[in-house]
Short mmCIF file of C-alpha atoms in Angstrom, two decimals:
data_model
loop_
_atom_site.label_atom_id
_atom_site.label_comp_id
_atom_site.label_asym_id
_atom_site.label_seq_id
_atom_site.Cartn_x
_atom_site.Cartn_y
_atom_site.Cartn_z
CA MET J 1 -47.70 -5.51 -22.02
CA MET J 2 -44.83 -7.34 -23.74
CA ARG J 3 -43.68 -8.92 -20.48
CA CYS J 4 -47.20 -10.14 -19.75
CA LEU J 5 -47.51 -11.70 -23.22
CA ILE J 6 -44.08 -13.39 -23.09
CA ARG J 7 -44.72 -14.91 -19.65
CA ALA J 8 -48.04 -16.34 -20.89
CA MET J 9 -46.53 -17.88 -24.03
CA GLN J 10 -43.49 -19.32 -22.26
CA GLN J 11 -45.64 -20.96 -19.62
CA GLY J 12 -48.36 -22.09 -22.01
CA GLU J 13 -51.07 -20.11 -20.20
CA HIS J 14 -53.77 -17.65 -21.22
CA CYS J 15 -53.53 -13.86 -21.22
CA LEU J 16 -56.11 -11.06 -20.93
CA ILE J 17 -55.14 -7.47 -21.74
CA GLU J 18 -57.07 -4.21 -21.55
CA SER J 19 -55.25 -1.27 -23.06
CA PRO J 20 -56.86 1.92 -24.44
CA THR J 21 -57.14 2.67 -28.13
CA GLY J 22 -54.06 4.47 -29.42
CA THR J 23 -51.54 2.75 -27.13
CA GLY J 24 -50.11 0.55 -29.90
CA LYS J 25 -51.83 -2.60 -28.73
CA THR J 26 -52.07 -4.30 -32.15
CA LEU J 27 -48.42 -3.62 -32.98
CA VAL J 28 -47.32 -4.95 -29.58
CA LEU J 29 -49.37 -8.14 -30.07
CA LEU J 30 -47.79 -8.76 -33.47
CA CYS J 31 -44.21 -7.93 -32.56
CA THR J 32 -44.19 -9.81 -29.26
CA THR J 33 -45.74 -13.04 -30.54
CA LEU J 34 -43.63 -13.10 -33.71
CA ALA J 35 -40.43 -12.37 -31.76
CA TRP J 36 -41.20 -15.12 -29.23
CA LYS J 37 -41.96 -17.60 -32.02
CA GLU J 38 -38.74 -16.70 -33.84
CA GLN J 39 -36.66 -17.02 -30.68
CA TYR J 40 -38.26 -20.33 -29.78
CA GLU J 41 -37.60 -21.84 -33.22
CA ASN J 42 -33.99 -20.61 -33.19
CA TRP J 43 -33.53 -22.30 -29.82
CA MET J 44 -35.06 -25.51 -31.14
CA ARG J 45 -32.79 -25.58 -34.22
CA THR J 46 -29.73 -25.01 -32.05
CA SER J 47 -30.67 -27.73 -29.61
CA LYS J 48 -31.34 -30.25 -32.40
CA ARG J 49 -27.89 -29.66 -33.90
CA HIS J 50 -26.24 -30.64 -30.63
CA GLN J 51 -28.49 -33.41 -29.37
CA ARG J 52 -26.99 -36.17 -31.55
CA ASN J 53 -23.67 -35.94 -29.75
CA VAL J 54 -24.81 -35.51 -26.17
CA GLU J 55 -25.28 -38.16 -23.55
CA LYS J 56 -28.74 -39.16 -22.34
CA SER J 57 -28.32 -37.30 -19.05
CA THR J 58 -27.28 -34.15 -20.88
CA LEU J 59 -30.27 -34.47 -23.23
CA GLU J 60 -32.60 -34.75 -20.24
CA GLN J 61 -31.05 -31.59 -18.78
CA LEU J 62 -31.54 -29.87 -22.14
CA GLN J 63 -35.19 -30.90 -22.19
CA GLN J 64 -35.67 -29.67 -18.64
CA LEU J 65 -34.10 -26.33 -19.56
CA HIS J 66 -36.46 -26.18 -22.53
CA LYS J 67 -39.46 -26.65 -20.23
CA GLN J 68 -38.23 -23.99 -17.84
CA THR J 69 -37.65 -21.54 -20.65
CA PHE J 70 -40.57 -22.17 -22.95
CA GLY J 71 -43.05 -24.12 -20.83
CA GLN J 72 -44.76 -27.43 -21.55
CA LEU J 73 -45.21 -27.67 -25.32
CA GLN J 74 -46.67 -31.20 -25.26
CA PHE J 75 -43.83 -32.80 -27.25
CA ASP J 76 -40.12 -33.30 -26.66
CA ILE J 77 -37.21 -31.96 -28.64
CA LYS J 78 -36.51 -35.21 -30.46
CA GLN J 79 -40.01 -35.31 -32.02
CA GLU J 80 -40.31 -31.67 -33.05
CA ASN J 81 -41.34 -31.11 -36.69
CA ASP J 82 -42.88 -28.37 -38.86
CA LYS J 83 -46.46 -29.37 -38.10
CA GLN J 84 -45.80 -29.01 -34.38
CA ARG J 85 -44.23 -25.59 -34.60
CA PRO J 86 -46.26 -22.98 -32.70
CA LYS J 87 -48.47 -21.16 -35.19
CA ILE J 88 -50.01 -17.74 -34.59
CA TYR J 89 -53.68 -17.15 -35.38
CA PHE J 90 -54.66 -13.48 -35.30
CA ALA J 91 -58.43 -12.96 -35.25
CA SER J 92 -60.59 -9.88 -35.41
CA ARG J 93 -64.30 -9.40 -36.03
CA THR J 94 -64.30 -8.27 -39.66
CA HIS J 95 -62.03 -8.38 -42.69
CA SER J 96 -61.83 -4.58 -42.71
CA GLN J 97 -60.33 -4.71 -39.20
CA LEU J 98 -58.00 -7.48 -40.33
CA SER J 99 -56.86 -5.33 -43.27
CA GLN J 100 -55.73 -2.69 -40.77
CA CYS J 101 -53.87 -5.36 -38.77
CA ILE J 102 -52.15 -6.60 -41.95
CA LYS J 103 -50.98 -3.04 -42.66
CA GLU J 104 -49.51 -2.98 -39.15
CA MET J 105 -47.83 -6.30 -39.94
CA GLU J 106 -46.03 -4.66 -42.86
CA ASN J 107 -44.53 -2.15 -40.40
CA THR J 108 -43.06 -4.76 -38.03
CA GLY J 109 -40.02 -5.62 -40.14
CA PHE J 110 -40.51 -9.38 -39.61
CA LYS J 111 -39.98 -11.53 -42.71
CA SER J 112 -42.69 -13.94 -41.69
CA LYS J 113 -44.94 -16.00 -43.95
CA VAL J 114 -48.37 -14.42 -43.68
CA ARG J 115 -51.73 -15.86 -44.72
CA VAL J 116 -55.22 -14.42 -44.50
CA LEU J 117 -58.22 -16.77 -44.59
CA GLY J 118 -61.43 -15.78 -46.36
CA SER J 119 -64.56 -17.54 -47.53
CA ARG J 120 -65.30 -18.91 -50.98
CA ASP J 121 -67.85 -16.14 -51.29
CA GLN J 122 -65.10 -13.53 -50.89
CA LEU J 123 -62.28 -15.25 -52.75
CA CYS J 124 -63.85 -17.19 -55.63
CA ILE J 125 -62.81 -15.92 -59.06
CA HIS J 126 -64.52 -18.60 -61.19
CA PRO J 127 -66.85 -16.67 -63.55
CA GLU J 128 -69.67 -19.22 -63.39
CA VAL J 129 -69.57 -19.65 -59.62
CA LYS J 130 -69.43 -15.90 -58.98
CA LYS J 131 -72.72 -15.40 -60.82
CA VAL J 132 -74.85 -17.61 -58.55
CA ASN J 133 -76.54 -16.64 -55.30
CA ALA J 134 -74.09 -16.31 -52.41
CA GLY J 135 -76.02 -18.94 -50.44
CA VAL J 136 -75.20 -21.69 -52.95
CA ARG J 137 -71.78 -20.53 -54.08
CA THR J 138 -70.00 -22.86 -51.67
CA ALA J 139 -71.99 -25.90 -52.80
CA LEU J 140 -71.33 -25.15 -56.49
CA CYS J 141 -67.62 -24.63 -55.79
CA LYS J 142 -67.37 -27.95 -53.95
CA ALA J 143 -69.21 -29.74 -56.77
CA LYS J 144 -66.83 -28.40 -59.44
CA VAL J 145 -63.76 -29.23 -57.37
CA SER J 146 -64.97 -32.78 -56.64
CA LYS J 147 -65.36 -33.37 -60.38
CA SER J 148 -62.03 -31.65 -61.24
CA LEU J 149 -63.87 -29.03 -63.30
CA CYS J 150 -62.21 -25.95 -61.81
CA GLU J 151 -58.94 -24.98 -63.51
CA TYR J 152 -58.41 -22.18 -60.99
CA GLN J 153 -58.38 -24.67 -58.10
CA LYS J 154 -55.81 -26.87 -59.84
CA ARG J 155 -53.43 -23.91 -60.17
CA ALA J 156 -53.43 -23.52 -56.37
CA PHE J 157 -50.97 -26.43 -56.20
CA ASP J 158 -48.47 -24.75 -58.54
CA ARG J 159 -45.25 -24.29 -56.52
CA HIS J 160 -44.17 -21.35 -58.67
CA VAL J 161 -47.40 -19.47 -57.88
CA GLN J 162 -47.04 -20.31 -54.17
CA GLN J 163 -43.49 -18.95 -54.12
CA GLN J 164 -44.61 -15.68 -55.72
CA MET J 165 -47.30 -15.39 -53.06
CA ASP J 166 -44.65 -15.44 -50.30
CA GLN J 167 -42.97 -12.32 -51.66
CA VAL J 168 -45.66 -9.91 -50.45
CA ILE J 169 -48.17 -9.56 -47.59
CA MET J 170 -51.72 -9.50 -48.99
CA ASP J 171 -55.20 -8.85 -47.61
CA ILE J 172 -58.44 -10.21 -49.13
CA GLU J 173 -58.61 -7.65 -51.94
CA ASP J 174 -54.96 -8.21 -52.83
CA LEU J 175 -55.52 -11.98 -52.90
CA VAL J 176 -58.37 -11.65 -55.40
CA LEU J 177 -56.19 -9.46 -57.64
CA PHE J 178 -53.34 -11.96 -57.31
CA GLY J 179 -55.66 -14.85 -58.19
CA ASN J 180 -56.99 -13.11 -61.29
CA LYS J 181 -53.50 -12.24 -62.42
CA HIS J 182 -52.22 -15.81 -62.07
CA HIS J 183 -55.51 -17.59 -62.93
CA CYS J 184 -55.34 -19.29 -59.55
CA CYS J 185 -58.03 -19.81 -56.90
CA PRO J 186 -57.18 -17.59 -53.88
CA PHE J 187 -59.30 -19.70 -51.51
CA TYR J 188 -57.52 -22.99 -52.22
CA LEU J 189 -54.16 -21.25 -52.51
CA GLU J 190 -54.51 -19.95 -48.95
CA LYS J 191 -55.82 -23.28 -47.70
CA GLU J 192 -52.99 -25.22 -49.39
CA THR J 193 -50.19 -23.00 -48.08
CA GLN J 194 -51.39 -22.16 -44.56
CA ALA J 195 -49.43 -25.09 -43.07
CA ASP J 196 -46.18 -23.21 -43.87
CA ALA J 197 -47.42 -19.89 -42.49
CA ASP J 198 -45.98 -18.24 -39.40
CA ILE J 199 -49.07 -16.13 -38.76
CA ILE J 200 -52.61 -16.47 -40.10
CA PHE J 201 -55.14 -13.63 -40.07
CA LEU J 202 -58.79 -14.64 -39.96
CA PRO J 203 -62.22 -13.51 -38.69
CA TYR J 204 -63.58 -14.65 -35.32
CA ASN J 205 -66.08 -17.11 -36.75
CA TYR J 206 -63.40 -19.18 -38.53
CA LEU J 207 -61.97 -20.05 -35.11
CA ILE J 208 -65.17 -20.27 -33.07
CA ASP J 209 -67.22 -22.27 -35.57
CA ARG J 210 -66.16 -25.93 -35.42
CA THR J 211 -67.42 -26.61 -38.95
CA ALA J 212 -65.34 -23.72 -40.31
CA ARG J 213 -62.24 -24.93 -38.44
CA ASP J 214 -62.60 -28.41 -39.86
CA SER J 215 -63.25 -27.11 -43.38
CA LEU J 216 -60.15 -24.91 -43.29
CA SER J 217 -57.97 -27.56 -41.56
CA ILE J 218 -57.25 -25.28 -38.60
CA ASN J 219 -55.32 -27.12 -35.89
CA LEU J 220 -55.08 -25.22 -32.61
CA ASN J 221 -52.78 -27.62 -30.77
CA ASN J 222 -49.85 -25.58 -29.41
CA ALA J 223 -51.04 -22.50 -31.30
CA ILE J 224 -50.91 -18.90 -30.13
CA VAL J 225 -54.46 -17.59 -30.66
CA ILE J 226 -54.98 -13.81 -30.53
CA PHE J 227 -58.41 -12.16 -30.38
CA ASP J 228 -57.96 -8.47 -31.08
CA GLU J 229 -60.85 -6.10 -30.23
CA ALA J 230 -62.12 -8.88 -27.95
CA HIS J 231 -64.90 -6.74 -26.43
CA ASN J 232 -67.05 -8.07 -29.31
CA LEU J 233 -66.24 -11.66 -28.50
CA GLU J 234 -68.66 -12.27 -25.64
CA SER J 235 -71.83 -11.56 -27.64
CA PHE J 236 -70.31 -13.14 -30.75
CA CYS J 237 -69.79 -16.45 -28.94
CA CYS J 238 -73.35 -16.48 -27.61
CA GLU J 239 -74.76 -15.76 -31.06
CA SER J 240 -72.56 -18.39 -32.71
CA ALA J 241 -74.14 -20.99 -30.40
CA SER J 242 -77.67 -19.69 -31.13
CA PHE J 243 -79.94 -19.70 -34.16
CA GLU J 244 -83.27 -18.47 -35.54
CA LEU J 245 -85.35 -20.54 -37.94
CA SER J 246 -88.54 -19.20 -39.50
CA THR J 247 -91.40 -21.39 -40.69
CA LEU J 248 -91.08 -19.49 -43.98
CA VAL J 249 -87.57 -20.91 -44.34
CA ILE J 250 -88.77 -24.38 -43.32
CA GLY J 251 -91.47 -24.01 -45.98
CA ASP J 252 -88.76 -23.36 -48.56
CA ALA J 253 -86.95 -26.46 -47.29
CA VAL J 254 -90.15 -28.50 -47.84
CA LEU J 255 -90.28 -27.41 -51.49
CA GLU J 256 -86.57 -28.11 -51.94
CA ALA J 257 -86.86 -31.59 -50.40
CA ARG J 258 -89.76 -32.46 -52.72
CA ARG J 259 -87.74 -31.25 -55.69
CA CYS J 260 -84.79 -33.38 -54.55
CA ALA J 261 -87.10 -36.39 -54.41
CA SER J 262 -87.84 -35.97 -58.12
CA LEU J 263 -84.20 -35.27 -59.03
CA ALA J 264 -82.64 -38.17 -57.08
CA LYS J 265 -81.74 -41.03 -59.44
CA PRO J 266 -81.34 -44.62 -58.26
CA GLY J 267 -77.70 -45.65 -58.22
CA GLU J 268 -76.43 -42.07 -58.56
CA SER J 269 -77.76 -40.53 -55.34
CA ARG J 270 -77.13 -41.87 -51.86
CA PHE J 271 -80.57 -40.62 -50.77
CA ASP J 272 -83.58 -41.63 -52.83
CA TYR J 273 -87.11 -40.45 -53.61
CA THR J 274 -88.51 -42.00 -50.42
CA PHE J 275 -85.97 -40.32 -48.14
CA TYR J 276 -86.55 -36.80 -49.45
CA THR J 277 -90.33 -37.27 -49.59
CA GLN J 278 -90.35 -38.36 -45.94
CA LEU J 279 -88.11 -35.42 -45.04
CA ALA J 280 -90.52 -32.99 -46.74
CA ASP J 281 -93.51 -34.51 -44.94
CA ARG J 282 -91.75 -34.33 -41.57
CA LEU J 283 -90.73 -30.71 -42.11
CA GLN J 284 -94.33 -29.81 -42.94
CA THR J 285 -95.45 -31.59 -39.77
CA LEU J 286 -93.00 -29.45 -37.80
CA VAL J 287 -94.40 -26.26 -39.35
CA ASP J 288 -97.97 -27.28 -38.50
CA PHE J 289 -96.91 -28.19 -34.96
CA LEU J 290 -95.26 -24.81 -34.35
CA PHE J 291 -98.35 -22.88 -35.44
CA LYS J 292 -100.55 -25.00 -33.13
CA MET J 293 -98.45 -24.46 -29.99
CA HIS J 294 -100.14 -22.89 -26.98
CA PHE J 295 -98.76 -19.37 -27.26
CA ILE J 296 -99.03 -16.77 -24.51
CA ASN J 297 -99.78 -13.11 -25.11
CA ASN J 298 -97.03 -11.05 -23.52
CA PRO J 299 -98.39 -7.51 -22.94
CA LYS J 300 -94.95 -6.19 -21.99
CA THR J 301 -93.45 -7.08 -25.35
CA ASN J 302 -96.67 -7.06 -27.40
CA THR J 303 -95.75 -10.50 -28.73
CA VAL J 304 -97.34 -13.95 -28.87
CA GLU J 305 -94.68 -16.35 -27.67
CA ILE J 306 -93.70 -19.44 -25.76
CA ILE J 307 -90.45 -20.17 -23.91
CA LYS J 308 -89.12 -23.67 -23.15
CA GLN J 309 -85.97 -25.10 -21.58
CA GLY J 310 -82.96 -25.76 -23.83
CA PRO J 311 -83.37 -29.55 -24.27
CA TYR J 312 -86.80 -28.98 -25.86
CA ILE J 313 -85.02 -28.19 -29.15
CA PHE J 314 -84.11 -31.87 -29.47
CA GLU J 315 -87.76 -32.90 -29.20
CA LEU J 316 -88.55 -30.61 -32.14
CA LEU J 317 -85.62 -31.85 -34.23
CA GLU J 318 -86.55 -35.45 -33.51
CA MET J 319 -89.88 -34.76 -35.22
CA ILE J 320 -87.98 -34.57 -38.51
CA GLY J 321 -85.76 -37.53 -37.64
CA ILE J 322 -82.65 -35.63 -36.54
CA THR J 323 -80.96 -36.87 -33.36
CA LEU J 324 -77.37 -37.02 -32.17
CA GLU J 325 -77.13 -40.49 -33.70
CA THR J 326 -78.59 -39.49 -37.11
CA LEU J 327 -76.97 -36.04 -37.36
CA ASP J 328 -74.15 -37.09 -39.69
CA LEU J 329 -76.62 -38.91 -41.95
CA TYR J 330 -78.80 -35.82 -42.35
CA LYS J 331 -75.77 -33.60 -42.78
CA ALA J 332 -74.77 -35.76 -45.76
CA ALA J 333 -78.36 -35.62 -47.06
CA PHE J 334 -78.41 -31.82 -46.92
CA ASP J 335 -75.09 -31.67 -48.77
CA GLU J 336 -76.41 -34.08 -51.40
CA ALA J 337 -79.51 -31.89 -51.74
CA GLN J 338 -77.36 -28.88 -52.62
CA ARG J 339 -75.75 -30.88 -55.40
CA LEU J 340 -79.11 -32.05 -56.75
CA LEU J 341 -80.66 -28.58 -56.65
CA GLN J 342 -77.88 -27.19 -58.85
CA GLN J 343 -79.66 -28.93 -61.71
CA ASP J 344 -82.73 -26.70 -61.22
CA LYS J 345 -81.83 -23.05 -61.76
CA GLN J 346 -85.36 -21.91 -60.88
CA MET J 347 -85.32 -23.61 -57.48
CA GLY J 348 -84.11 -21.89 -54.32
CA ARG J 349 -81.45 -23.66 -52.29
CA LEU J 350 -81.42 -21.73 -49.03
CA GLY J 351 -84.04 -23.60 -46.98
CA LEU J 352 -82.23 -26.91 -46.51
CA SER J 353 -78.91 -25.08 -46.23
CA GLU J 354 -80.26 -22.95 -43.37
CA LEU J 355 -81.77 -26.02 -41.71
CA ARG J 356 -78.41 -27.78 -41.89
CA SER J 357 -76.69 -24.83 -40.22
CA CYS J 358 -79.28 -24.75 -37.41
CA CYS J 359 -78.90 -28.48 -36.76
CA MET J 360 -75.12 -28.17 -36.50
CA THR J 361 -75.55 -25.32 -34.01
CA ALA J 362 -78.06 -27.27 -31.90
CA PHE J 363 -75.64 -30.19 -31.63
CA LEU J 364 -72.57 -27.98 -31.20
CA SER J 365 -71.43 -29.68 -27.99
CA ARG J 366 -72.19 -33.19 -29.35
CA LYS J 367 -73.60 -34.04 -25.92
CA PRO J 368 -76.95 -35.70 -25.06
CA ALA J 369 -79.97 -33.56 -24.13
CA THR J 370 -79.62 -34.56 -20.46
CA ASP J 371 -76.22 -32.87 -20.12
CA ASP J 372 -75.95 -29.89 -17.73
CA ILE J 373 -74.62 -27.73 -20.54
CA TYR J 374 -78.16 -27.13 -21.81
CA LYS J 375 -79.18 -25.25 -18.68
CA TYR J 376 -77.56 -22.27 -20.40
CA TYR J 377 -80.02 -22.49 -23.32
CA LYS J 378 -83.62 -21.43 -23.88
CA VAL J 379 -85.99 -22.28 -26.73
CA HIS J 380 -88.14 -19.34 -27.80
CA VAL J 381 -90.97 -19.51 -30.34
CA VAL J 382 -92.79 -16.34 -31.40
CA LYS J 383 -95.73 -15.98 -33.79
CA GLN J 384 -95.67 -12.77 -35.81
CA SER J 385 -96.30 -11.05 -39.12
CA LYS J 386 -93.50 -10.47 -41.57
CA ILE J 387 -93.22 -8.25 -44.62
CA VAL J 388 -91.99 -10.37 -47.53
CA GLU J 389 -90.64 -8.55 -50.57
CA ASP J 390 -89.99 -10.11 -53.97
CA LYS J 391 -89.50 -8.77 -57.49
CA LYS J 392 -93.25 -8.38 -58.10
CA SER J 393 -94.86 -7.38 -54.81
CA VAL J 394 -94.66 -6.77 -51.08
CA THR J 395 -96.89 -8.99 -48.94
CA GLU J 396 -97.48 -9.64 -45.25
CA LYS J 397 -97.24 -13.26 -44.09
CA GLN J 398 -97.68 -15.05 -40.78
CA GLU J 399 -94.68 -16.93 -39.46
CA CYS J 400 -93.40 -18.69 -36.37
CA VAL J 401 -89.77 -18.04 -35.53
CA LEU J 402 -88.05 -20.86 -33.64
CA SER J 403 -84.99 -19.66 -31.72
CA LEU J 404 -82.38 -21.52 -29.73
CA LEU J 405 -80.72 -18.95 -27.47
CA CYS J 406 -77.39 -19.54 -25.75
CA PHE J 407 -76.61 -17.42 -22.67
CA THR J 408 -72.95 -18.20 -22.07
CA SER J 409 -69.82 -17.67 -24.15
CA SER J 410 -68.04 -20.63 -22.56
CA ILE J 411 -69.70 -23.20 -24.84
CA ALA J 412 -68.28 -21.70 -28.02
CA MET J 413 -64.90 -21.13 -26.35
CA ASN J 414 -64.53 -24.66 -24.99
CA ASP J 415 -62.83 -26.15 -28.08
CA LEU J 416 -60.35 -23.29 -28.31
CA GLN J 417 -58.68 -24.12 -25.03
CA ASP J 418 -56.57 -26.75 -26.80
CA ALA J 419 -54.41 -23.82 -27.89
CA ARG J 420 -51.09 -23.25 -26.13
CA THR J 421 -51.99 -19.65 -25.32
CA LEU J 422 -55.21 -17.68 -25.78
CA ILE J 423 -54.65 -13.92 -25.87
CA MET J 424 -57.64 -11.58 -25.70
CA ALA J 425 -57.04 -7.86 -25.96
CA SER J 426 -59.19 -4.78 -26.24
CA GLY J 427 -59.58 -1.24 -24.98
CA THR J 428 -62.75 -2.06 -23.01
CA LEU J 429 -62.90 -5.37 -21.12
CA SER J 430 -63.36 -4.34 -17.48
CA PRO J 431 -64.15 -5.92 -15.14
CA LEU J 432 -61.59 -8.49 -16.23
CA ASP J 433 -62.58 -11.14 -13.68
CA GLN J 434 -66.19 -11.06 -14.84
CA PHE J 435 -65.12 -11.28 -18.48
CA SER J 436 -62.96 -14.30 -17.64
CA VAL J 437 -65.88 -16.07 -15.94
CA GLU J 438 -68.24 -15.38 -18.83
CA MET J 439 -65.74 -16.71 -21.39
CA GLY J 440 -65.08 -19.82 -19.31
CA VAL J 441 -61.33 -19.33 -19.63
CA HIS J 442 -58.81 -19.03 -16.79
CA PHE J 443 -56.55 -16.08 -17.61
CA LYS J 444 -53.58 -16.45 -15.28
CA HIS J 445 -51.93 -13.41 -16.85
CA GLN J 446 -53.93 -10.18 -16.80
CA LEU J 447 -53.02 -6.59 -17.51
CA GLU J 448 -55.24 -3.51 -17.14
CA ASN J 449 -53.59 -0.34 -18.42
CA THR J 450 -54.84 3.09 -17.43
CA HIS J 451 -56.94 5.07 -19.89
CA VAL J 452 -55.55 8.12 -21.66
CA ILE J 453 -58.83 10.12 -21.59
CA HIS J 454 -59.45 12.20 -18.48
CA PRO J 455 -62.89 11.79 -16.83
CA LYS J 456 -63.56 15.51 -17.33
CA GLN J 457 -63.50 14.92 -21.09
CA VAL J 458 -66.41 12.46 -20.94
CA LEU J 459 -70.12 13.22 -20.61
CA VAL J 460 -72.30 10.24 -19.71
CA SER J 461 -76.01 10.90 -20.15
CA VAL J 462 -79.18 8.80 -20.43
CA VAL J 463 -82.03 9.53 -22.84
CA THR J 464 -85.06 7.95 -21.19
CA HIS J 465 -87.85 8.64 -23.73
CA GLY J 466 -88.14 8.89 -27.49
CA PRO J 467 -89.92 11.64 -29.48
CA SER J 468 -93.22 9.73 -29.29
CA GLY J 469 -92.94 9.18 -25.56
CA ASN J 470 -91.87 5.53 -25.60
CA ILE J 471 -89.50 4.49 -22.81
CA LEU J 472 -86.09 3.67 -24.31
CA ILE J 473 -85.07 0.44 -22.57
CA SER J 474 -82.98 -1.74 -24.88
CA ASN J 475 -83.91 -5.20 -23.63
CA TYR J 476 -84.84 -8.21 -25.75
CA GLN J 477 -88.59 -7.67 -25.36
CA ASN J 478 -88.50 -4.05 -26.51
CA GLY J 479 -86.25 -4.97 -29.42
CA MET J 480 -89.19 -6.80 -30.99
CA LYS J 481 -91.69 -3.92 -30.57
CA PRO J 482 -92.03 -1.83 -33.77
CA GLU J 483 -93.06 1.33 -31.87
CA TYR J 484 -89.95 1.13 -29.68
CA VAL J 485 -87.63 0.53 -32.63
CA ARG J 486 -89.17 3.47 -34.54
CA ASP J 487 -88.74 5.83 -31.58
CA LEU J 488 -85.16 4.68 -31.13
CA GLY J 489 -84.47 5.46 -34.79
CA LEU J 490 -86.03 8.93 -34.51
CA THR J 491 -84.00 9.62 -31.37
CA ILE J 492 -80.75 8.74 -33.15
CA LEU J 493 -81.77 10.72 -36.21
CA GLN J 494 -82.49 13.85 -34.13
CA SER J 495 -79.17 13.42 -32.31
CA ILE J 496 -77.28 13.26 -35.60
CA ALA J 497 -78.84 16.57 -36.63
CA ILE J 498 -77.31 18.45 -33.67
CA ILE J 499 -74.06 16.58 -32.90
CA PRO J 500 -71.05 17.66 -35.02
CA ASP J 501 -68.37 15.35 -36.44
CA GLY J 502 -70.40 12.13 -36.47
CA VAL J 503 -72.13 9.67 -34.17
CA LEU J 504 -71.12 6.10 -33.30
CA VAL J 505 -74.04 3.85 -32.32
CA PHE J 506 -73.57 0.63 -30.33
CA PHE J 507 -76.15 -2.14 -30.01
CA GLN J 508 -76.30 -4.93 -27.44
CA SER J 509 -76.04 -7.53 -30.21
CA TYR J 510 -75.79 -7.86 -33.98
CA ARG J 511 -79.25 -9.41 -34.02
CA ALA J 512 -80.72 -6.29 -32.34
CA MET J 513 -78.88 -4.04 -34.81
CA GLU J 514 -80.08 -5.97 -37.85
CA ASN J 515 -83.68 -6.01 -36.59
CA ALA J 516 -83.59 -2.26 -35.92
CA MET J 517 -82.07 -1.44 -39.30
CA ARG J 518 -84.64 -3.61 -41.08
CA GLU J 519 -87.47 -1.84 -39.28
CA TRP J 520 -86.03 1.60 -39.96
CA LYS J 521 -85.52 0.84 -43.63
CA TYR J 522 -89.09 -0.25 -44.30
CA VAL J 523 -91.09 1.75 -41.75
CA LEU J 524 -89.16 5.01 -41.53
CA ALA J 525 -88.11 4.85 -45.20
CA LEU J 526 -84.54 5.75 -44.27
CA THR J 527 -81.52 4.65 -46.24
CA ILE J 528 -79.66 3.33 -43.23
CA GLU J 529 -76.53 2.36 -45.14
CA GLU J 530 -76.08 5.92 -46.44
CA LYS J 531 -77.02 7.73 -43.23
CA TRP J 532 -75.31 5.79 -40.49
CA ILE J 533 -72.79 3.35 -41.87
#
């Protein structure tokens, strides 16, 4: 495994590794990449000390030796600086998984500078910001920082605090404790010091989401990017390039836009009363249009739906004035709206924020609607009932859910191929060639280790029907049928009752899992979090 990783890094190529759980995969990934980085930088320092006194021909030979040894690094020895040093990004799906990787890092013996990136929601320690709804915490944080009203953020630039941070390897929880102790914002401290880091731990979405990369100043040029537990990555990439938007959420955005129209003051706000009033009217027009679409009853899924080709999403967004040319304008308007809505504590702020996120996803590739890339997308609109719960009551409302569905991982992965080496590793990736095609990445270096569990130790069985007789086929259509989801939940519940030592349940996607858990919680009256998580 180490040889495979080193060859990939030296040649600036991508690497795909399947190795069973328990074979030390995470430790090998850390030790090998850190050792290669250390050796490379030692070589660079040595070569720079000698290059002043060597002739031009000798320098050219030195550069050629460098290429043979370490591959094409897209800059020559004379121009090497700290910003161009290969940086290691180590990504896993969740922060709990990253915490385990950080513990492994402590066992490597390397004296590397380590950083872990988290969100404002996780790392903010400002008492006032922590109290607000998680959906608007980022906007409030940005507003305070822009006006220099956050003393915790200012402390992030304190060199003494930064030096103390380098003395210990910390995960998210440790960072929050450190920030409270030193009255320093952990989020901005990590962001300010990541340029000096040797290795940065972060969740998948911080790398895959272009907006997150830009916000956190993540530069992948010449970087070593590691995706641990990469079997989750395929569905994660598809979902990151997809979205769902309910007319209930658009309705909230209408109310928020009208409130912004009344809050916008001439001379103080870039967008005035007329802009936000027109936006509200256009959003309401979109809601009315969705409800009047010619839906088709689908007896197989028991849903009322309509499916269109991918580019149709741009026709819908154009109804509210959002095109590729106006995207940046509306992005600024949505950000301004968050600032305005902070003045009204009774007003929700999630509608326009969700709309902004969906628009950024729709225009992820920044390519026109005629581009071939959109053949991998479908637009799906379904009309359904939804149980809405608030502090006073539980009501049933009609909604249309507009979905943009991406069916390839390659779109989300496209930007990441600027990295020097992409490394994807997991215990279950086979067949590797098919995984490579789906990700849209050419992995010249591949390794498939044998599994440690003997086939006789494994029982593979299929449960075809649930307790009520429903056929258990976990496709997208069935995932939306309440009777199927209920029977699936009862099947799992009965299995738990007779299987000792616990049950691990896998879903085809996070969206399917969240839908099932929501249905089980309300319909079966089960406390899912206590029973199965």
